[in-house]
Backbone as a printed PyTorch tensor [residue, N CA C, xyz], in Angstrom:
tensor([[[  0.7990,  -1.2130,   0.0000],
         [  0.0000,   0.0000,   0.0000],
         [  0.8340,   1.2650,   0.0000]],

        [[  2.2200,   1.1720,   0.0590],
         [  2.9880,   2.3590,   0.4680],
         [  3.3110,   2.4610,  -1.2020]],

        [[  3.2720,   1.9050,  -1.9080],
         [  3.9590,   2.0440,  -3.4170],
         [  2.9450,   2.8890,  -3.9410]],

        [[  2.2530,   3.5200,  -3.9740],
         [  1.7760,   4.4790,  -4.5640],
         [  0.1980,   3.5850,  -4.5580]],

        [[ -0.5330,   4.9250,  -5.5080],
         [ -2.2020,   4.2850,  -6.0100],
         [ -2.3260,   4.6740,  -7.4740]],

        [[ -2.9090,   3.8460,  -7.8360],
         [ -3.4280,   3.6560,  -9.4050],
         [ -4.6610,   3.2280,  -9.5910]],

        [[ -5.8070,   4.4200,  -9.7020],
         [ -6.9990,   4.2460, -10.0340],
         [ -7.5860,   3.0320, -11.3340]],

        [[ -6.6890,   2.9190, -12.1980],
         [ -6.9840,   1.9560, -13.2520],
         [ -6.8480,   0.7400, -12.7610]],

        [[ -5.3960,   1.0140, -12.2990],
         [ -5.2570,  -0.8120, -11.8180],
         [ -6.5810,  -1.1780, -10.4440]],

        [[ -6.8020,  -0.2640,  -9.4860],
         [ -7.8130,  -0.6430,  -8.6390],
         [ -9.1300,  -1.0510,  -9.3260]],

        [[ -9.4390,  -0.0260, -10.4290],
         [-11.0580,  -0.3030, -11.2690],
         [-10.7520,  -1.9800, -11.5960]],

        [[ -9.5610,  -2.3020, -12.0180],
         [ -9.5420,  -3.9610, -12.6000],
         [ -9.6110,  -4.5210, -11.6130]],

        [[ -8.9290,  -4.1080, -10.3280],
         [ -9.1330,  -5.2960,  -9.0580],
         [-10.3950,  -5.6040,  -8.7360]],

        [[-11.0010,  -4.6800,  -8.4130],
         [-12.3910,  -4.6240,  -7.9720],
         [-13.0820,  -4.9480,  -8.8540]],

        [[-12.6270,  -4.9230, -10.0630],
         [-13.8340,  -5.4200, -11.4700],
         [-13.6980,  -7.2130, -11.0820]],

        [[-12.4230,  -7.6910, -10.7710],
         [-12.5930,  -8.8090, -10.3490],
         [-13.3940, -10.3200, -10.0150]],

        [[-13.8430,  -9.1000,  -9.1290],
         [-14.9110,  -9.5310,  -7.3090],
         [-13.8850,  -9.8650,  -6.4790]],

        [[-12.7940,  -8.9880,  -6.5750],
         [-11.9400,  -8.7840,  -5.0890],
         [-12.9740,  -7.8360,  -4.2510]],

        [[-13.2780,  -8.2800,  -3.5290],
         [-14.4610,  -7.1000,  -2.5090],
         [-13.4900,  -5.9880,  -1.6580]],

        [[-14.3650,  -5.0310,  -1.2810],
         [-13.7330,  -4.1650,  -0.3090],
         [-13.3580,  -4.4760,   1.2050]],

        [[-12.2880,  -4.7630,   1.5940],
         [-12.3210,  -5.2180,   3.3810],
         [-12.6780,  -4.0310,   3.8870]],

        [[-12.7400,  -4.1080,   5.2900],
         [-13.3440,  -2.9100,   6.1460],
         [-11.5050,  -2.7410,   6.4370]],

        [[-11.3050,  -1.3870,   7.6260],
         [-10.3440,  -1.2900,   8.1040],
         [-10.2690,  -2.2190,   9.4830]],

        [[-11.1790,  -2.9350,  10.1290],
         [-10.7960,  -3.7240,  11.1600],
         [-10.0780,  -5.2170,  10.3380]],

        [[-10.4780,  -5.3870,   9.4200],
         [-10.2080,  -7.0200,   9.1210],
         [ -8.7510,  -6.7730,   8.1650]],

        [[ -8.4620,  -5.7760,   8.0450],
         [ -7.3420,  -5.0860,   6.9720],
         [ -7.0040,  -3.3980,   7.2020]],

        [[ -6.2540,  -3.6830,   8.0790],
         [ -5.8780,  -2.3860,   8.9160],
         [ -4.8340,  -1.8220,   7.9520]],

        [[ -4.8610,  -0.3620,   7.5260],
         [ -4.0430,   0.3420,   6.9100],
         [ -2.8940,   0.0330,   7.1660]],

        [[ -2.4230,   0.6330,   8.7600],
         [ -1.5160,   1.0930,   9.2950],
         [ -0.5400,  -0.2510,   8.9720]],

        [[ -1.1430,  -1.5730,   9.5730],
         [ -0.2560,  -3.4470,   8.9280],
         [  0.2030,  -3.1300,   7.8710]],

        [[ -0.7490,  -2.6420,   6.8630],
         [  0.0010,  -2.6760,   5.5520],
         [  0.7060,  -1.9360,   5.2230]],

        [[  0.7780,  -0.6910,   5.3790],
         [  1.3560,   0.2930,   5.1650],
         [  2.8180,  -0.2170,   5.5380]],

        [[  3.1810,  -0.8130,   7.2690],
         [  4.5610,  -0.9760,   7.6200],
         [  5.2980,  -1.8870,   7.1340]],

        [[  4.4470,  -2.7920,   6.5040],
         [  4.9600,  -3.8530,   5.0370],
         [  5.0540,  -4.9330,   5.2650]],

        [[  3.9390,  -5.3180,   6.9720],
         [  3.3000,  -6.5600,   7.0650],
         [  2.1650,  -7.1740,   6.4880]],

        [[  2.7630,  -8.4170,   5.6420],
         [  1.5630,  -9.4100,   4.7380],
         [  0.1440,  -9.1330,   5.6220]],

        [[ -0.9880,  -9.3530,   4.4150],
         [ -2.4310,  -9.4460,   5.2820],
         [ -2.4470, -10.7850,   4.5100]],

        [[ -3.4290, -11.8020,   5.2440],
         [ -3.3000, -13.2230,   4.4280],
         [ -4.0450, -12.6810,   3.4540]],

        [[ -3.9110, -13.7990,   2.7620],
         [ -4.8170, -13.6060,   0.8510],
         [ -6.2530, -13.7690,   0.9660]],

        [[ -6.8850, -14.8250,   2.3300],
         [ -8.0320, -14.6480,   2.5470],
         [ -9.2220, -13.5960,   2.7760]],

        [[ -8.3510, -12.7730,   3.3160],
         [ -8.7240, -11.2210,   3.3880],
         [ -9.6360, -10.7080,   2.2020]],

        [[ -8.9430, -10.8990,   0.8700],
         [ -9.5150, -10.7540,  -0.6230],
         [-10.7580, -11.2590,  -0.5040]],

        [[-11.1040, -11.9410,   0.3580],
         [-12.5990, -13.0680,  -0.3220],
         [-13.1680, -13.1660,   0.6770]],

        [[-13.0460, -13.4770,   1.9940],
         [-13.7720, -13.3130,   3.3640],
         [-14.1290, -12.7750,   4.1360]],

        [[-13.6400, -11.2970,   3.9430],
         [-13.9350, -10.3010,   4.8610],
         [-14.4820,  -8.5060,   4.0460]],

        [[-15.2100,  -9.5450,   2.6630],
         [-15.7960,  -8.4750,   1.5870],
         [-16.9490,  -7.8160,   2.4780]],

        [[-16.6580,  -6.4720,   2.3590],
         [-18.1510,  -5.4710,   2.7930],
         [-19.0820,  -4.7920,   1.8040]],

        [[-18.2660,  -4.6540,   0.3540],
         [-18.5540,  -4.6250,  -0.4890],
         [-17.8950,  -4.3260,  -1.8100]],

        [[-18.9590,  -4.8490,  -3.2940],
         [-18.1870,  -5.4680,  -3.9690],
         [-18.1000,  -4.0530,  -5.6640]],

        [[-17.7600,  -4.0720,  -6.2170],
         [-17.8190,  -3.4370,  -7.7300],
         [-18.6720,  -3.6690,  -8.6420]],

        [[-20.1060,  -2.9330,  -8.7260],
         [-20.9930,  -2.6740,  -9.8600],
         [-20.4160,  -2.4700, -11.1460]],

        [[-20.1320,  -1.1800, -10.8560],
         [-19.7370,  -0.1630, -12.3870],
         [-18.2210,   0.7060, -12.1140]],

        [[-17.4240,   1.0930, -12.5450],
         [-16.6030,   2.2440, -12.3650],
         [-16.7070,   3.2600, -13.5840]],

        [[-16.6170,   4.6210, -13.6790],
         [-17.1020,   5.3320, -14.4890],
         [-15.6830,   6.2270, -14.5950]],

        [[-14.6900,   6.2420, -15.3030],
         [-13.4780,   7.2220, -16.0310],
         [-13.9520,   8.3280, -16.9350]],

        [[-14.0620,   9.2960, -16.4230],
         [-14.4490,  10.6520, -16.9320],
         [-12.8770,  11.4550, -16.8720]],

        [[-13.1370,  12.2920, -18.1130],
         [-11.7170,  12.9330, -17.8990],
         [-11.9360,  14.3130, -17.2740]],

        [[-10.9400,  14.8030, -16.3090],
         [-10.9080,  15.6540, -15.6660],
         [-10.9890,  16.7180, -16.0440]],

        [[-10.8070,  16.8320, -17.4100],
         [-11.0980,  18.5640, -18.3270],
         [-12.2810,  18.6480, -18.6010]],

        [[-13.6830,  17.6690, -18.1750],
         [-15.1300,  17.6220, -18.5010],
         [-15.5450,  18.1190, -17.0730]],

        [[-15.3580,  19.1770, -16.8840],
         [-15.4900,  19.7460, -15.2240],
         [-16.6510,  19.7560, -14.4460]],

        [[-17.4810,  20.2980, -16.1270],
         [-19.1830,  20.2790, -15.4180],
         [-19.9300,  18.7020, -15.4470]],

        [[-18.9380,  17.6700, -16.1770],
         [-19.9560,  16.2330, -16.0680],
         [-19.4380,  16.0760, -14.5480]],

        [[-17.7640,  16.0800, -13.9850],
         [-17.6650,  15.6110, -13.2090],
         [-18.0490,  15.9330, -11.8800]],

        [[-18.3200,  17.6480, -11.8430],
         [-19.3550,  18.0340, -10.8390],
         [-20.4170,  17.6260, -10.6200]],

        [[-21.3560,  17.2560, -12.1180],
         [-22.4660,  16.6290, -12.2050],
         [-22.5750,  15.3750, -11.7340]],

        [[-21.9110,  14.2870, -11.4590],
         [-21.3240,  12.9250, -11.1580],
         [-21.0290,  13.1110,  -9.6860]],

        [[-20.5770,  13.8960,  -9.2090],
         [-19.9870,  14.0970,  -7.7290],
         [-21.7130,  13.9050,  -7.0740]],

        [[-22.4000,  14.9110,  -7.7980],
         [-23.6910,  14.7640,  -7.1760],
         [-24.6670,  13.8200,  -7.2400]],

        [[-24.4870,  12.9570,  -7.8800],
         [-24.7970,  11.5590,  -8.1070],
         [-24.3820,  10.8130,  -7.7700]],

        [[-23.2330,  10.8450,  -7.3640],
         [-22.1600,   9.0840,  -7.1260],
         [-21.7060,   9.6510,  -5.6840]],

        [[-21.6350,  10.8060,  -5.4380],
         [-20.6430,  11.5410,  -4.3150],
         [-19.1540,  11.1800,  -4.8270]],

        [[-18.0890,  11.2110,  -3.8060],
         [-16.4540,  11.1830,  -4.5960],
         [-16.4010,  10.6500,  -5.7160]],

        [[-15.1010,  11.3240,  -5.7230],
         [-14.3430,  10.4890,  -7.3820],
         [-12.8250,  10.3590,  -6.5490]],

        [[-12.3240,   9.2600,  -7.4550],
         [-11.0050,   9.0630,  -7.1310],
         [ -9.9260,   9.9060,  -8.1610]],

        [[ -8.9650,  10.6240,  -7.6250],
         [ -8.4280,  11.4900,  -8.9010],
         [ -6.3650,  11.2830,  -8.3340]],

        [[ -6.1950,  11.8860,  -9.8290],
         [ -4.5470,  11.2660,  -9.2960],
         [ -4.2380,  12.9420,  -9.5810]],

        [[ -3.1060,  13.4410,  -9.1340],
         [ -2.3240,  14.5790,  -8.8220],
         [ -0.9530,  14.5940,  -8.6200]],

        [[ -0.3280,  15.4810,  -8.6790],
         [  1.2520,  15.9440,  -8.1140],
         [  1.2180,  16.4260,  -7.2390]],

        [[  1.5740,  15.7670,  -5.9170],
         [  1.5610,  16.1840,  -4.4650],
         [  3.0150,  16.0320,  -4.2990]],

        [[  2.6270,  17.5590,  -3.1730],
         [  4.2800,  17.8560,  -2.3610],
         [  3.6600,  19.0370,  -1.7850]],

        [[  3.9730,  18.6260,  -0.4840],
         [  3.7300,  19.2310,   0.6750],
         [  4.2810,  20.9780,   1.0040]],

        [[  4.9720,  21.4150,  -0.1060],
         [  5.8800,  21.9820,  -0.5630],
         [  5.0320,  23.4200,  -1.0560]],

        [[  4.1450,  22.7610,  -1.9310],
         [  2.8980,  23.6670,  -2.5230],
         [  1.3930,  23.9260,  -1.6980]],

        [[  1.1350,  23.2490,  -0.7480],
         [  0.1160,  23.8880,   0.5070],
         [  0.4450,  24.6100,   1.2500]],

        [[ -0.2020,  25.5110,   1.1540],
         [ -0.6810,  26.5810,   1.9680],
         [ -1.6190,  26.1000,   3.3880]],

        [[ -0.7700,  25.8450,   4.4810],
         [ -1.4270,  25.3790,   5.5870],
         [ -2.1920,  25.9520,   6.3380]],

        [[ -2.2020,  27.8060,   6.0010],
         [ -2.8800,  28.3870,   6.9780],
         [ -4.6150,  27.7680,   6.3050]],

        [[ -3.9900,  28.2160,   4.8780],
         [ -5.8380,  28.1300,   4.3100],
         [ -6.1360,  26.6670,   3.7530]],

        [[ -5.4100,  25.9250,   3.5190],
         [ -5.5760,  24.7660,   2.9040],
         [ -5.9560,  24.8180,   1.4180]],

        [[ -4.6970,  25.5100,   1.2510],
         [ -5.1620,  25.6710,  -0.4580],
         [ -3.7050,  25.2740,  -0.9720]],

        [[ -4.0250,  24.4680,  -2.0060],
         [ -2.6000,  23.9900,  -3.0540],
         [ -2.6280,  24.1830,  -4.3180]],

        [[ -1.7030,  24.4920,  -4.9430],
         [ -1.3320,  24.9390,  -6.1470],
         [ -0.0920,  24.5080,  -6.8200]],

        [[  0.2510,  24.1610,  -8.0880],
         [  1.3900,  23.7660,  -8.2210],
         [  1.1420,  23.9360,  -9.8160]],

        [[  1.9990,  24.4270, -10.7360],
         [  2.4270,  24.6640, -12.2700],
         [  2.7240,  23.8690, -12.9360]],

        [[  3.7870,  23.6850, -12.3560],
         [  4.9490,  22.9660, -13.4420],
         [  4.6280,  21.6130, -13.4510]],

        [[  4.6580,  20.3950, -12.6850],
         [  4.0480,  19.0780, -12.6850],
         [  3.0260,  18.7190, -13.7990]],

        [[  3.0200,  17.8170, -14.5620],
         [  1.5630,  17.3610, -15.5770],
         [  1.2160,  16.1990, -15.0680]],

        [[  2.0330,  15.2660, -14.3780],
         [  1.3400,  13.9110, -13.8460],
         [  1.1680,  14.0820, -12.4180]],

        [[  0.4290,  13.3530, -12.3220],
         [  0.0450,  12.5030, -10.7630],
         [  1.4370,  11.3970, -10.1470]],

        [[  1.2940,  11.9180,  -8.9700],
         [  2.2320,  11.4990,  -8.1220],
         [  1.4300,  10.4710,  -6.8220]],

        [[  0.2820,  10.9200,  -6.9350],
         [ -0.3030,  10.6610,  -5.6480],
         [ -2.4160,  10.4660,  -6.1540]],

        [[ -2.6910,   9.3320,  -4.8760],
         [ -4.1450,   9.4630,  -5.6710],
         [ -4.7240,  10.0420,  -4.4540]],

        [[ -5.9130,  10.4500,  -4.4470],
         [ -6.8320,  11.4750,  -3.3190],
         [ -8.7570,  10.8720,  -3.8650]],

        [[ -9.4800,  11.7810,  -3.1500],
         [-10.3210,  11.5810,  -3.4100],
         [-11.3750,  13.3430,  -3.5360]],

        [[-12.2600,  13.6970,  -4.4340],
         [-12.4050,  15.0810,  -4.7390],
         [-13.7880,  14.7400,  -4.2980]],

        [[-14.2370,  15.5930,  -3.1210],
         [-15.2730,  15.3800,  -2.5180],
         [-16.5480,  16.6790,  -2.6150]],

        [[-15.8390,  17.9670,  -3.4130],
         [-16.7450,  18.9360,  -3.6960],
         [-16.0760,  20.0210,  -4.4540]],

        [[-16.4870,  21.2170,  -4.2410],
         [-16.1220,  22.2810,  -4.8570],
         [-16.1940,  23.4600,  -5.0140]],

        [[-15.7470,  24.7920,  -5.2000],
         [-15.8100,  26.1240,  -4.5410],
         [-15.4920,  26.6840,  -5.6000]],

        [[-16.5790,  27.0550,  -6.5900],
         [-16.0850,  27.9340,  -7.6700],
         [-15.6380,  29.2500,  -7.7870]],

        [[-15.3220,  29.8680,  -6.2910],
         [-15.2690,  31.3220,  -6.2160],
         [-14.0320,  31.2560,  -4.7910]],

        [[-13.2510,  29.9840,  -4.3600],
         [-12.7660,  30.0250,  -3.4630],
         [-11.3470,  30.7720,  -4.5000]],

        [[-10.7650,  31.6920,  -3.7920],
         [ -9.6390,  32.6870,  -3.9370],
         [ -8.6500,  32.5880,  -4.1050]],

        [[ -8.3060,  32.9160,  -5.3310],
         [ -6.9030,  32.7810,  -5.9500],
         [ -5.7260,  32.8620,  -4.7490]],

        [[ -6.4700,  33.6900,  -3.6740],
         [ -5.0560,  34.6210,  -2.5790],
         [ -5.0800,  33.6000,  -2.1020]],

        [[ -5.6620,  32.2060,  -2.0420],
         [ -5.4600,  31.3190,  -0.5780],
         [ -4.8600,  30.1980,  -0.9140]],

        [[ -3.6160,  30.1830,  -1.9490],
         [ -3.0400,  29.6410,  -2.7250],
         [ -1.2310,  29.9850,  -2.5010]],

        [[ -0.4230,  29.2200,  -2.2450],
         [  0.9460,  29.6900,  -2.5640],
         [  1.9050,  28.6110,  -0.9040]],

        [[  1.6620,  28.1470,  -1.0170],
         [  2.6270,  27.0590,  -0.4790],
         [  4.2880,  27.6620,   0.2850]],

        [[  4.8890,  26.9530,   0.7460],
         [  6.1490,  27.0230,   1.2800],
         [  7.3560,  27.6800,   0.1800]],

        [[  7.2150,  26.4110,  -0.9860],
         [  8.1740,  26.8770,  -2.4700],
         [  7.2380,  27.7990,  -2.6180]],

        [[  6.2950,  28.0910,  -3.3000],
         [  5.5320,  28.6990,  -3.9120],
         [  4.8420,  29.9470,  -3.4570]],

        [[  5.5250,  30.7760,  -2.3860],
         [  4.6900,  31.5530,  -1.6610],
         [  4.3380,  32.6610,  -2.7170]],

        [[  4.4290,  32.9890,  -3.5750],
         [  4.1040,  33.7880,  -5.1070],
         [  3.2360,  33.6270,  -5.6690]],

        [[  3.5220,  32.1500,  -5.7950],
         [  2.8570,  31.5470,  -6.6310],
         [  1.1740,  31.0970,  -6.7340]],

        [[  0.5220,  31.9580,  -7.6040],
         [ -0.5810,  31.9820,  -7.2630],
         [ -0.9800,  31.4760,  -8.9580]],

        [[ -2.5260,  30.8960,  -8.2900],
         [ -3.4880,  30.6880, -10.0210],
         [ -3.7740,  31.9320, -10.6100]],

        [[ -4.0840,  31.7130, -11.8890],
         [ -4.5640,  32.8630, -12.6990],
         [ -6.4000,  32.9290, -12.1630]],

        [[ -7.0850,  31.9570, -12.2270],
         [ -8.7200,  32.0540, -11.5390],
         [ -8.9150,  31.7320,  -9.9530]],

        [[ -9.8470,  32.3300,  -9.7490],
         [-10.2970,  31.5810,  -8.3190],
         [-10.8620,  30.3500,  -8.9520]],

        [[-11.0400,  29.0920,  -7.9320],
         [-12.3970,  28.4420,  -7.8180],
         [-11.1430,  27.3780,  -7.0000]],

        [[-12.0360,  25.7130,  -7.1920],
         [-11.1910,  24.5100,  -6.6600],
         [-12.1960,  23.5440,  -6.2570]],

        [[-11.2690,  22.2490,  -6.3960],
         [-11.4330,  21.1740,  -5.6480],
         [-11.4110,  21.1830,  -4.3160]],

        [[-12.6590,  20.1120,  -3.6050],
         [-12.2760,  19.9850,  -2.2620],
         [-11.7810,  18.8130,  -2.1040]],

        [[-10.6680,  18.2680,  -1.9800],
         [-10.0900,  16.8410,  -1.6060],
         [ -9.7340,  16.3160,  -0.6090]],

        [[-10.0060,  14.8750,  -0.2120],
         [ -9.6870,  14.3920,   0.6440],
         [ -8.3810,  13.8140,   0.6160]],

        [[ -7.6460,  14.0150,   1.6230],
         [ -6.1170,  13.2930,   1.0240],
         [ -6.6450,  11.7600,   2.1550]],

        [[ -5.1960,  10.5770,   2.2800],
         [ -5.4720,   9.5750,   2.7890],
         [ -3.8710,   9.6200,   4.0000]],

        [[ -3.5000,  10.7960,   3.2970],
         [ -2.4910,  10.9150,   4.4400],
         [ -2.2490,  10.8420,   6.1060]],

        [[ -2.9980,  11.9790,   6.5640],
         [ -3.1540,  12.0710,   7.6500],
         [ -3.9840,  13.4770,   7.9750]],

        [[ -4.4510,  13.3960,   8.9730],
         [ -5.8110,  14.0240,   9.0020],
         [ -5.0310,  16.1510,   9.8020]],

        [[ -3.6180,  16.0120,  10.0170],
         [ -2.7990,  17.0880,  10.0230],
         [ -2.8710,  17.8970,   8.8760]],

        [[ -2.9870,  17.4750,   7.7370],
         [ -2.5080,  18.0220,   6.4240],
         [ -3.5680,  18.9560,   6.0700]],

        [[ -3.7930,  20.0440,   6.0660],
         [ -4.9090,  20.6010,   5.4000],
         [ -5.8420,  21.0050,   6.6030]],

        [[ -7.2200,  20.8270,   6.5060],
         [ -7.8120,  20.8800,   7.5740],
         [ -8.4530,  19.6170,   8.0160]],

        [[ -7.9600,  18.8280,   8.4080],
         [ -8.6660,  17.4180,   9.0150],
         [ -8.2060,  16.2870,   8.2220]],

        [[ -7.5790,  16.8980,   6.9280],
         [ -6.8420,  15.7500,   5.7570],
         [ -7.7930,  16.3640,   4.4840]],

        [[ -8.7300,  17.3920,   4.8120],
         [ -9.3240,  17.9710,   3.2940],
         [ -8.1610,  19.3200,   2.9690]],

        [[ -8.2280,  19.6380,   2.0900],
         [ -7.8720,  20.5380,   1.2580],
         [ -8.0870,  21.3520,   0.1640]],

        [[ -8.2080,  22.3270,  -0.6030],
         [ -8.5710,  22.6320,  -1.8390],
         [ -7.3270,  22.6260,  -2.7380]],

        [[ -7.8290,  22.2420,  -4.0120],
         [ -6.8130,  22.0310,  -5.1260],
         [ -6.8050,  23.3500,  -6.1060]],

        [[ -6.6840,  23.8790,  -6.8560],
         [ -6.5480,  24.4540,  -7.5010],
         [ -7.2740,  23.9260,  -8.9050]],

        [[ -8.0900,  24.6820,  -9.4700],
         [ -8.6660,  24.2720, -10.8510],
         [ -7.7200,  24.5310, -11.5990]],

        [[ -6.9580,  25.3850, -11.7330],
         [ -5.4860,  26.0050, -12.2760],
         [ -4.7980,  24.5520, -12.2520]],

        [[ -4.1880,  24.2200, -11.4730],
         [ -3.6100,  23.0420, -10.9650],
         [ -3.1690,  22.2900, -12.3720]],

        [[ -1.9620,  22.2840, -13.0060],
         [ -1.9200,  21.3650, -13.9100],
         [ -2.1810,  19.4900, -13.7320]],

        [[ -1.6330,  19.3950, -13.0470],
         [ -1.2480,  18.0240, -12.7090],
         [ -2.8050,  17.0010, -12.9490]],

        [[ -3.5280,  17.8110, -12.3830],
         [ -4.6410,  17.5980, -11.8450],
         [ -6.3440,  17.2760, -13.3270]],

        [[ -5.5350,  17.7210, -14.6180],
         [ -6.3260,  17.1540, -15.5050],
         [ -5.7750,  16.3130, -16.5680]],

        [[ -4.6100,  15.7420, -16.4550],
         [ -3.6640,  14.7570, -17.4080],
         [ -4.4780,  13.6250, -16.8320]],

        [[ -5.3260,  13.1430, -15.7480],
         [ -6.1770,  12.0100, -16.0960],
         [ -7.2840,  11.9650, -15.8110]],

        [[ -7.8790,  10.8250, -15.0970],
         [ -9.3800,  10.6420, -15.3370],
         [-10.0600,  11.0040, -14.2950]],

        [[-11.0950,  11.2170, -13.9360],
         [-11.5430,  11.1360, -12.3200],
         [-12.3730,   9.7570, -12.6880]],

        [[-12.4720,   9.1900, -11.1420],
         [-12.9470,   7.8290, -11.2120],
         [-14.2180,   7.2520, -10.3430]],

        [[-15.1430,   7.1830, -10.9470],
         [-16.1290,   6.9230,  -9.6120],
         [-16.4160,   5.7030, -10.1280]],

        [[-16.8150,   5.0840,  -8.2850],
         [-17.1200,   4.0960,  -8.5000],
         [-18.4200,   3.5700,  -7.8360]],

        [[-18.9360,   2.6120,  -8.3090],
         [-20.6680,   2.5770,  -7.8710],
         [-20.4390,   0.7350,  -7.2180]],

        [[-20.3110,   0.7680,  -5.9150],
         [-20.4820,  -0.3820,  -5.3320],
         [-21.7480,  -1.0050,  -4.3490]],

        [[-21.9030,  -2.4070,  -4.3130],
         [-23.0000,  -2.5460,  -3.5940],
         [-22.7910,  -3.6050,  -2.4770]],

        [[-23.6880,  -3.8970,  -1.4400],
         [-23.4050,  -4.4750,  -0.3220],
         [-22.8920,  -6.0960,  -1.0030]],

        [[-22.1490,  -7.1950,  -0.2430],
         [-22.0180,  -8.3400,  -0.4130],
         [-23.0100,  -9.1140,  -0.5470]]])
């Protein structure tokens, strides 16, 4: 779990019928420190399983707003570095990057949230050309931002080189 996330490769796992474990039967934190979970885990301790997954590309802004309100999250990939948040306001921004480094989850949106609340540690200048943004959830830790949410920058390059990803699951 520490090697990064890849929304595609997860849509195939779960297309599977690898089910979702809960966090008691498959605790982050085990995996994360790079202790095995048995393989049974995959198949016995499903809470739930993969309907549909839906890959919309991230430059279709108004389907994927439209989708947020239907599906709730999307899974989205980005260029993260801690480097480019702005901790007072929880706003991130970053230029130069075109890929994703990191996956998150985009849980809403602020079409008028302020260019000024933008400019990070490197980046204290560095501001978008528009207001607005993503609200994202990171999976980091709940320090980062305000509680582990944050706003992204619509500016944000990184942030439309792929897909957003929702996914529509149902009980076991």
């Amino acid at each position: 779990l520490n090697m990064g996330g890849n929304l595609y490769f997860a849509s195939f796992t779960l297309a599977r019928w690898f089910g979702i474990a809960g966090e008691k039967s498959a605790p982050y934190k085990k995996a994360y420190t790079g202790h095995s979970l048995k393989a049974e885990d995959a198949y016995l301790h499903n809470e739930a399983i993969l309907e549909n997954a839906y890959w919309v590309p991230m430059k279709k802004t108004d389907k994927v707003k439209s989708l947020i309100m239907k599906y709730g999250a999307c899974g989205i990939s980005f260029y993260h570095d801690e480097l480019y948040l702005n901790n007072e306001t929880g706003g991130y921004y970053q230029r130069l990057r075109t890929i994703g480094n990191h996956s998150a989850a985009i849980v809403g949106w602020d079409d008028n949230y302020s260019r000024d609340n933008f400019g990070g540690i490197l980046g204290l200048n560095m501001k978008p050309r528009n207001n607005g943004a993503w609200l994202v959830k990171n999976s980091y830790s709940e320090d980062i931002g305000d509680e582990g949410y944050f706003w992204v920058s619509y500016d944000d390059r990184s942030i439309y080189t792929d897909d957003a990803v929702f996914f529509d699951f149902a009980p076991v």
